[in-house]
PDB file of N, CA and C in Angstrom:
ATOM      1  N   MET A  23      59.808  61.184 -16.487  1.00 44.00           N
ATOM      2  CA  MET A  23      60.783  61.185 -17.451  1.00 44.00           C
ATOM      3  C   MET A  23      61.415  59.748 -17.410  1.00 44.00           C
ATOM      4  N   PRO A  24      61.614  59.022 -18.073  1.00 48.00           N
ATOM      5  CA  PRO A  24      62.360  57.843 -18.272  1.00 48.00           C
ATOM      6  C   PRO A  24      63.768  57.908 -17.876  1.00 48.00           C
ATOM      7  N   ILE A  25      64.178  56.829 -17.222  1.00 50.00           N
ATOM      8  CA  ILE A  25      65.534  56.717 -16.869  1.00 50.00           C
ATOM      9  C   ILE A  25      66.073  55.838 -17.661  1.00 50.00           C
ATOM     10  N   ARG A  26      67.044  56.413 -18.801  1.00 52.00           N
ATOM     11  CA  ARG A  26      67.821  55.724 -19.913  1.00 52.00           C
ATOM     12  C   ARG A  26      68.764  56.566 -20.354  1.00 52.00           C
ATOM     13  N   GLY A  27      69.566  55.465 -20.732  1.00 52.00           N
ATOM     14  CA  GLY A  27      70.881  56.330 -21.023  1.00 52.00           C
ATOM     15  C   GLY A  27      72.036  55.072 -21.307  1.00 52.00           C
ATOM     16  N   PRO A  28      73.365  55.555 -22.041  1.00 52.00           N
ATOM     17  CA  PRO A  28      74.424  54.277 -22.209  1.00 52.00           C
ATOM     18  C   PRO A  28      74.577  53.550 -21.354  1.00 52.00           C
ATOM     19  N   ASP A  29      74.870  54.130 -19.961  1.00 54.00           N
ATOM     20  CA  ASP A  29      75.320  53.401 -18.879  1.00 54.00           C
ATOM     21  C   ASP A  29      74.071  52.844 -17.932  1.00 54.00           C
ATOM     22  N   CYS A  30      72.822  53.007 -18.161  1.00 55.00           N
ATOM     23  CA  CYS A  30      71.795  52.445 -17.519  1.00 55.00           C
ATOM     24  C   CYS A  30      70.771  51.243 -18.213  1.00 55.00           C
ATOM     25  N   LEU A  31      71.099  50.235 -17.500  1.00 56.00           N
ATOM     26  CA  LEU A  31      70.446  49.058 -18.083  1.00 56.00           C
ATOM     27  C   LEU A  31      69.156  49.020 -17.475  1.00 56.00           C
ATOM     28  N   PRO A  32      68.242  48.120 -18.318  1.00 60.00           N
ATOM     29  CA  PRO A  32      66.742  47.970 -17.911  1.00 60.00           C
ATOM     30  C   PRO A  32      66.782  47.583 -16.579  1.00 60.00           C
ATOM     31  N   PHE A  33      67.060  46.647 -16.006  1.00 66.00           N
ATOM     32  CA  PHE A  33      67.103  46.424 -14.533  1.00 66.00           C
ATOM     33  C   PHE A  33      67.221  47.239 -13.753  1.00 66.00           C
ATOM     34  N   ASP A  34      68.402  48.612 -14.053  1.00 86.00           N
ATOM     35  CA  ASP A  34      68.573  49.160 -13.220  1.00 86.00           C
ATOM     36  C   ASP A  34      67.558  50.560 -13.220  1.00 86.00           C
ATOM     37  N   THR A  35      66.798  50.727 -14.243  1.00 91.00           N
ATOM     38  CA  THR A  35      66.046  51.333 -14.423  1.00 91.00           C
ATOM     39  C   THR A  35      64.328  50.823 -13.948  1.00 91.00           C
ATOM     40  N   GLU A  36      64.410  49.428 -13.987  1.00 94.00           N
ATOM     41  CA  GLU A  36      63.118  48.962 -13.106  1.00 94.00           C
ATOM     42  C   GLU A  36      63.319  49.456 -11.443  1.00 94.00           C
ATOM     43  N   VAL A  37      64.190  48.819 -10.936  1.00 94.00           N
ATOM     44  CA  VAL A  37      64.695  49.024  -9.603  1.00 94.00           C
ATOM     45  C   VAL A  37      64.601  50.539  -9.322  1.00 94.00           C
ATOM     46  N   SER A  38      65.164  51.406  -9.781  1.00 95.00           N
ATOM     47  CA  SER A  38      64.807  52.801  -9.332  1.00 95.00           C
ATOM     48  C   SER A  38      63.039  53.115  -9.508  1.00 95.00           C
ATOM     49  N   TYR A  39      62.326  52.632 -10.632  1.00 96.00           N
ATOM     50  CA  TYR A  39      61.189  52.842 -10.783  1.00 96.00           C
ATOM     51  C   TYR A  39      60.292  52.360  -9.455  1.00 96.00           C
ATOM     52  N   ARG A  40      60.613  51.207  -9.032  1.00 96.00           N
ATOM     53  CA  ARG A  40      60.213  50.311  -8.265  1.00 96.00           C
ATOM     54  C   ARG A  40      60.620  51.086  -6.778  1.00 96.00           C
ATOM     55  N   ARG A  41      61.859  51.627  -6.583  1.00 96.00           N
ATOM     56  CA  ARG A  41      62.065  52.533  -5.445  1.00 96.00           C
ATOM     57  C   ARG A  41      61.145  53.730  -5.269  1.00 96.00           C
ATOM     58  N   ALA A  42      60.878  54.176  -6.370  1.00 97.00           N
ATOM     59  CA  ALA A  42      60.113  55.836  -6.584  1.00 97.00           C
ATOM     60  C   ALA A  42      58.725  55.288  -5.873  1.00 97.00           C
ATOM     61  N   ILE A  43      57.978  54.117  -6.447  1.00 98.00           N
ATOM     62  CA  ILE A  43      56.385  53.570  -6.235  1.00 98.00           C
ATOM     63  C   ILE A  43      56.545  53.534  -4.537  1.00 98.00           C
ATOM     64  N   GLU A  44      57.760  52.674  -4.199  1.00 97.00           N
ATOM     65  CA  GLU A  44      57.773  52.520  -2.760  1.00 97.00           C
ATOM     66  C   GLU A  44      57.781  53.603  -1.878  1.00 97.00           C
ATOM     67  N   ARG A  45      58.857  54.712  -2.519  1.00 98.00           N
ATOM     68  CA  ARG A  45      58.517  56.069  -1.817  1.00 98.00           C
ATOM     69  C   ARG A  45      57.373  56.449  -1.411  1.00 98.00           C
ATOM     70  N   ALA A  46      56.777  56.878  -2.871  1.00 98.00           N
ATOM     71  CA  ALA A  46      55.500  57.503  -2.748  1.00 98.00           C
ATOM     72  C   ALA A  46      54.298  56.619  -1.863  1.00 98.00           C
ATOM     73  N   ARG A  47      54.516  55.449  -1.805  1.00 97.00           N
ATOM     74  CA  ARG A  47      53.718  54.827  -1.398  1.00 97.00           C
ATOM     75  C   ARG A  47      53.608  55.080   0.226  1.00 97.00           C
ATOM     76  N   SER A  48      54.930  55.201   0.851  1.00 98.00           N
ATOM     77  CA  SER A  48      55.246  55.501   2.047  1.00 98.00           C
ATOM     78  C   SER A  48      54.848  57.079   2.465  1.00 98.00           C
ATOM     79  N   GLN A  49      54.965  57.916   1.704  1.00 98.00           N
ATOM     80  CA  GLN A  49      54.378  59.040   1.637  1.00 98.00           C
ATOM     81  C   GLN A  49      53.109  59.528   1.469  1.00 98.00           C
ATOM     82  N   GLU A  50      52.527  58.616   1.139  1.00 96.00           N
ATOM     83  CA  GLU A  50      51.086  58.888   0.646  1.00 96.00           C
ATOM     84  C   GLU A  50      51.103  59.592  -0.559  1.00 96.00           C
ATOM     85  N   ALA A  51      51.903  59.692  -0.996  1.00 97.00           N
ATOM     86  CA  ALA A  51      51.795  60.706  -2.603  1.00 97.00           C
ATOM     87  C   ALA A  51      51.206  60.291  -3.512  1.00 97.00           C
ATOM     88  N   LYS A  52      49.983  60.033  -3.879  1.00 97.00           N
ATOM     89  CA  LYS A  52      49.232  59.595  -4.915  1.00 97.00           C
ATOM     90  C   LYS A  52      49.840  60.021  -6.183  1.00 97.00           C
ATOM     91  N   SER A  53      49.902  61.093  -6.421  1.00 97.00           N
ATOM     92  CA  SER A  53      50.591  61.893  -7.823  1.00 97.00           C
ATOM     93  C   SER A  53      51.900  61.114  -8.142  1.00 97.00           C
ATOM     94  N   TRP A  54      52.786  61.214  -7.135  1.00 98.00           N
ATOM     95  CA  TRP A  54      54.288  60.800  -7.659  1.00 98.00           C
ATOM     96  C   TRP A  54      54.140  59.145  -7.613  1.00 98.00           C
ATOM     97  N   GLU A  55      53.328  58.423  -6.924  1.00 98.00           N
ATOM     98  CA  GLU A  55      53.160  57.151  -7.275  1.00 98.00           C
ATOM     99  C   GLU A  55      52.501  56.644  -8.790  1.00 98.00           C
ATOM    100  N   LEU A  56      51.597  57.615  -8.976  1.00 98.00           N
ATOM    101  CA  LEU A  56      51.187  57.594 -10.314  1.00 98.00           C
ATOM    102  C   LEU A  56      52.104  57.508 -11.349  1.00 98.00           C
ATOM    103  N   ARG A  57      52.980  58.945 -11.284  1.00 98.00           N
ATOM    104  CA  ARG A  57      54.045  59.276 -12.257  1.00 98.00           C
ATOM    105  C   ARG A  57      55.329  57.721 -12.236  1.00 98.00           C
ATOM    106  N   ALA A  58      55.301  57.482 -11.310  1.00 98.00           N
ATOM    107  CA  ALA A  58      56.338  56.272 -11.132  1.00 98.00           C
ATOM    108  C   ALA A  58      55.732  55.346 -12.201  1.00 98.00           C
ATOM    109  N   ALA A  59      54.937  54.590 -11.695  1.00 98.00           N
ATOM    110  CA  ALA A  59      53.907  53.559 -11.892  1.00 98.00           C
ATOM    111  C   ALA A  59      53.563  53.845 -13.472  1.00 98.00           C
ATOM    112  N   THR A  60      53.352  54.724 -13.881  1.00 98.00           N
ATOM    113  CA  THR A  60      53.256  55.155 -15.433  1.00 98.00           C
ATOM    114  C   THR A  60      54.288  54.660 -16.162  1.00 98.00           C
ATOM    115  N   SER A  61      55.418  55.329 -15.525  1.00 97.00           N
ATOM    116  CA  SER A  61      57.020  55.124 -15.982  1.00 97.00           C
ATOM    117  C   SER A  61      57.225  53.555 -16.035  1.00 97.00           C
ATOM    118  N   LEU A  62      57.143  52.822 -15.052  1.00 97.00           N
ATOM    119  CA  LEU A  62      57.616  51.330 -14.995  1.00 97.00           C
ATOM    120  C   LEU A  62      56.599  50.728 -15.954  1.00 97.00           C
ATOM    121  N   ALA A  63      55.234  51.095 -16.000  1.00 98.00           N
ATOM    122  CA  ALA A  63      54.240  50.417 -16.684  1.00 98.00           C
ATOM    123  C   ALA A  63      54.859  50.723 -18.215  1.00 98.00           C
ATOM    124  N   ARG A  64      55.259  51.708 -18.818  1.00 97.00           N
ATOM    125  CA  ARG A  64      55.591  52.035 -20.163  1.00 97.00           C
ATOM    126  C   ARG A  64      56.854  51.205 -20.463  1.00 97.00           C
ATOM    127  N   LEU A  65      57.565  51.014 -19.253  1.00 95.00           N
ATOM    128  CA  LEU A  65      59.113  50.210 -19.426  1.00 95.00           C
ATOM    129  C   LEU A  65      58.438  48.789 -19.371  1.00 95.00           C
ATOM    130  N   TRP A  66      57.659  48.308 -19.002  1.00 96.00           N
ATOM    131  CA  TRP A  66      57.480  46.714 -19.089  1.00 96.00           C
ATOM    132  C   TRP A  66      56.309  46.852 -20.164  1.00 96.00           C
ATOM    133  N   HIS A  67      55.604  47.591 -20.764  1.00 97.00           N
ATOM    134  CA  HIS A  67      55.052  47.679 -22.488  1.00 97.00           C
ATOM    135  C   HIS A  67      56.283  47.404 -23.153  1.00 97.00           C
ATOM    136  N   ASP A  68      57.154  48.405 -23.040  1.00 95.00           N
ATOM    137  CA  ASP A  68      58.479  48.367 -24.258  1.00 95.00           C
ATOM    138  C   ASP A  68      59.138  46.813 -24.272  1.00 95.00           C
ATOM    139  N   GLN A  69      58.776  46.386 -22.997  1.00 93.00           N
ATOM    140  CA  GLN A  69      60.063  45.158 -22.836  1.00 93.00           C
ATOM    141  C   GLN A  69      58.747  43.875 -23.462  1.00 93.00           C
ATOM    142  N   GLY A  70      57.609  44.001 -23.893  1.00 96.00           N
ATOM    143  CA  GLY A  70      56.716  43.185 -23.972  1.00 96.00           C
ATOM    144  C   GLY A  70      55.783  42.357 -22.736  1.00 96.00           C
ATOM    145  N   LYS A  71      55.822  43.159 -21.977  1.00 97.00           N
ATOM    146  CA  LYS A  71      54.842  42.923 -20.839  1.00 97.00           C
ATOM    147  C   LYS A  71      53.674  43.501 -20.326  1.00 97.00           C
ATOM    148  N   PRO A  72      52.859  43.659 -21.255  1.00 98.00           N
ATOM    149  CA  PRO A  72      51.458  44.145 -21.289  1.00 98.00           C
ATOM    150  C   PRO A  72      50.873  43.972 -19.856  1.00 98.00           C
ATOM    151  N   ALA A  73      50.677  42.562 -19.783  1.00 98.00           N
ATOM    152  CA  ALA A  73      49.719  42.230 -18.708  1.00 98.00           C
ATOM    153  C   ALA A  73      50.463  43.118 -17.295  1.00 98.00           C
ATOM    154  N   ALA A  74      51.459  42.882 -17.051  1.00 98.00           N
ATOM    155  CA  ALA A  74      52.001  43.406 -15.618  1.00 98.00           C
ATOM    156  C   ALA A  74      51.949  44.689 -15.763  1.00 98.00           C
ATOM    157  N   ALA A  75      52.169  45.262 -16.971  1.00 98.00           N
ATOM    158  CA  ALA A  75      52.001  46.840 -17.012  1.00 98.00           C
ATOM    159  C   ALA A  75      50.644  47.431 -16.524  1.00 98.00           C
ATOM    160  N   HIS A  76      49.596  46.806 -17.356  1.00 98.00           N
ATOM    161  CA  HIS A  76      48.452  47.109 -16.958  1.00 98.00           C
ATOM    162  C   HIS A  76      47.946  46.461 -15.477  1.00 98.00           C
ATOM    163  N   ALA A  77      48.272  45.451 -15.076  1.00 98.00           N
ATOM    164  CA  ALA A  77      47.848  45.107 -13.392  1.00 98.00           C
ATOM    165  C   ALA A  77      48.380  46.122 -12.424  1.00 98.00           C
ATOM    166  N   LEU A  78      49.621  46.759 -13.040  1.00 98.00           N
ATOM    167  CA  LEU A  78      50.599  48.156 -12.018  1.00 98.00           C
ATOM    168  C   LEU A  78      49.783  49.027 -11.944  1.00 98.00           C
ATOM    169  N   LEU A  79      49.363  49.362 -13.343  1.00 98.00           N
ATOM    170  CA  LEU A  79      48.867  51.197 -13.328  1.00 98.00           C
ATOM    171  C   LEU A  79      47.451  51.097 -13.239  1.00 98.00           C
ATOM    172  N   ALA A  80      46.564  50.240 -13.597  1.00 98.00           N
ATOM    173  CA  ALA A  80      45.058  50.378 -13.722  1.00 98.00           C
ATOM    174  C   ALA A  80      44.683  50.590 -11.930  1.00 98.00           C
ATOM    175  N   PRO A  81      44.984  49.913 -11.065  1.00 98.00           N
ATOM    176  CA  PRO A  81      44.407  50.162  -9.704  1.00 98.00           C
ATOM    177  C   PRO A  81      45.081  51.389  -9.110  1.00 98.00           C
ATOM    178  N   ILE A  82      45.952  51.994  -9.810  1.00 98.00           N
ATOM    179  CA  ILE A  82      46.675  53.333  -8.976  1.00 98.00           C
ATOM    180  C   ILE A  82      45.914  54.129  -9.856  1.00 98.00           C
ATOM    181  N   TYR A  83      45.487  54.275 -11.380  1.00 98.00           N
ATOM    182  CA  TYR A  83      44.639  55.335 -11.916  1.00 98.00           C
ATOM    183  C   TYR A  83      43.298  55.177 -11.207  1.00 98.00           C
ATOM    184  N   GLY A  84      42.908  53.944 -11.024  1.00 97.00           N
ATOM    185  CA  GLY A  84      41.536  54.041 -10.385  1.00 97.00           C
ATOM    186  C   GLY A  84      41.155  55.089  -8.978  1.00 97.00           C
ATOM    187  N   TRP A  85      42.260  55.136  -8.366  1.00 97.00           N
ATOM    188  CA  TRP A  85      42.264  55.763  -6.923  1.00 97.00           C
ATOM    189  C   TRP A  85      41.873  57.066  -7.453  1.00 97.00           C
ATOM    190  N   PHE A  86      41.917  57.715  -8.656  1.00 98.00           N
ATOM    191  CA  PHE A  86      41.758  59.093  -8.779  1.00 98.00           C
ATOM    192  C   PHE A  86      40.544  59.528  -9.330  1.00 98.00           C
ATOM    193  N   THR A  87      39.938  60.324  -8.539  1.00 97.00           N
ATOM    194  CA  THR A  87      38.245  60.589  -8.770  1.00 97.00           C
ATOM    195  C   THR A  87      38.307  62.076  -9.607  1.00 97.00           C
ATOM    196  N   GLU A  88      39.629  62.901  -9.637  1.00 96.00           N
ATOM    197  CA  GLU A  88      39.064  64.002 -10.502  1.00 96.00           C
ATOM    198  C   GLU A  88      40.725  64.400 -10.903  1.00 96.00           C
ATOM    199  N   GLY A  89      40.732  65.629 -11.539  1.00 95.00           N
ATOM    200  CA  GLY A  89      42.033  65.886 -12.104  1.00 95.00           C
ATOM    201  C   GLY A  89      42.593  65.279 -13.478  1.00 95.00           C
ATOM    202  N   PHE A  90      41.427  64.714 -13.966  1.00 97.00           N
ATOM    203  CA  PHE A  90      41.389  63.577 -15.327  1.00 97.00           C
ATOM    204  C   PHE A  90      41.837  64.535 -16.511  1.00 97.00           C
ATOM    205  N   ASP A  91      42.120  66.041 -16.435  1.00 97.00           N
ATOM    206  CA  ASP A  91      42.632  66.866 -17.512  1.00 97.00           C
ATOM    207  C   ASP A  91      44.032  67.152 -17.035  1.00 97.00           C
ATOM    208  N   THR A  92      44.745  66.578 -16.036  1.00 97.00           N
ATOM    209  CA  THR A  92      46.403  66.680 -15.759  1.00 97.00           C
ATOM    210  C   THR A  92      46.973  65.982 -16.863  1.00 97.00           C
ATOM    211  N   PRO A  93      48.052  66.387 -16.877  1.00 98.00           N
ATOM    212  CA  PRO A  93      49.249  65.967 -18.066  1.00 98.00           C
ATOM    213  C   PRO A  93      49.444  63.982 -17.172  1.00 98.00           C
ATOM    214  N   ASP A  94      49.543  63.606 -16.216  1.00 97.00           N
ATOM    215  CA  ASP A  94      49.720  62.540 -15.581  1.00 97.00           C
ATOM    216  C   ASP A  94      48.762  61.873 -15.658  1.00 97.00           C
ATOM    217  N   LEU A  95      47.538  62.258 -15.417  1.00 98.00           N
ATOM    218  CA  LEU A  95      46.301  61.502 -15.805  1.00 98.00           C
ATOM    219  C   LEU A  95      46.358  61.226 -16.966  1.00 98.00           C
ATOM    220  N   LYS A  96      46.409  62.002 -17.944  1.00 98.00           N
ATOM    221  CA  LYS A  96      45.979  61.866 -19.400  1.00 98.00           C
ATOM    222  C   LYS A  96      46.961  60.652 -19.853  1.00 98.00           C
ATOM    223  N   GLU A  97      48.288  61.118 -19.446  1.00 98.00           N
ATOM    224  CA  GLU A  97      49.465  60.131 -19.931  1.00 98.00           C
ATOM    225  C   GLU A  97      49.200  58.635 -19.338  1.00 98.00           C
ATOM    226  N   ALA A  98      48.903  58.459 -18.038  1.00 98.00           N
ATOM    227  CA  ALA A  98      48.277  56.995 -17.559  1.00 98.00           C
ATOM    228  C   ALA A  98      46.864  56.528 -18.404  1.00 98.00           C
ATOM    229  N   LYS A  99      46.039  57.374 -18.746  1.00 98.00           N
ATOM    230  CA  LYS A  99      44.864  56.716 -19.462  1.00 98.00           C
ATOM    231  C   LYS A  99      45.211  56.454 -20.760  1.00 98.00           C
ATOM    232  N   ALA A 100      46.125  57.040 -21.402  1.00 98.00           N
ATOM    233  CA  ALA A 100      46.393  56.999 -22.893  1.00 98.00           C
ATOM    234  C   ALA A 100      47.280  55.460 -22.657  1.00 98.00           C
ATOM    235  N   LEU A 101      47.921  55.385 -22.195  1.00 98.00           N
ATOM    236  CA  LEU A 101      48.865  54.123 -22.086  1.00 98.00           C
ATOM    237  C   LEU A 101      48.031  53.284 -21.418  1.00 98.00           C
ATOM    238  N   LEU A 102      47.365  52.918 -20.498  1.00 98.00           N
ATOM    239  CA  LEU A 102      46.302  52.092 -20.094  1.00 98.00           C
ATOM    240  C   LEU A 102      45.283  51.945 -21.270  1.00 98.00           C
ATOM    241  N   ASP A 103      45.266  52.489 -22.321  1.00 98.00           N
ATOM    242  CA  ASP A 103      44.399  52.555 -23.316  1.00 98.00           C
ATOM    243  C   ASP A 103      45.178  51.310 -24.651  1.00 98.00           C
ATOM    244  N   GLN A 104      46.439  51.930 -24.273  1.00 97.00           N
ATOM    245  CA  GLN A 104      47.438  50.950 -25.294  1.00 97.00           C
ATOM    246  C   GLN A 104      47.494  49.464 -24.817  1.00 97.00           C
ATOM    247  N   LEU A 105      47.438  49.529 -23.383  1.00 96.00           N
ATOM    248  CA  LEU A 105      47.509  47.940 -22.861  1.00 96.00           C
ATOM    249  C   LEU A 105      46.304  47.387 -22.869  1.00 96.00           C
ATOM    250  N   ALA A 106      45.061  47.935 -23.074  1.00 91.00           N
ATOM    251  CA  ALA A 106      43.819  47.363 -23.211  1.00 91.00           C
ATOM    252  C   ALA A 106      43.825  46.376 -24.758  1.00 91.00           C
TER     253      ALA A 106
END
C-alpha cells in the first residue's frame, strides 16, 4: 500500500520504500522485497521515471519461477507492462 498523506512528502515515501527493500533483502524475504519494489516502482512511474522503475522491478520479478497467479506478482507484472 502506498505511503501517502498530507504530511508525507515524496522523498519520505521513497526513503521508506528503499528501507523496506533493504530490510527484505537482509532477511532474504523475496515476496516482501517484491512488494516494496513494486511500490517504489509505481512511485517512480508516477514521478515520470519509468526507466528507473523498470530497472528496479524487472530483476526482482525475474527471480520468481512460480506463483504468477498471486496478487503481488500480478500487480508487479501489470506495472512492468505499463513501463515497457
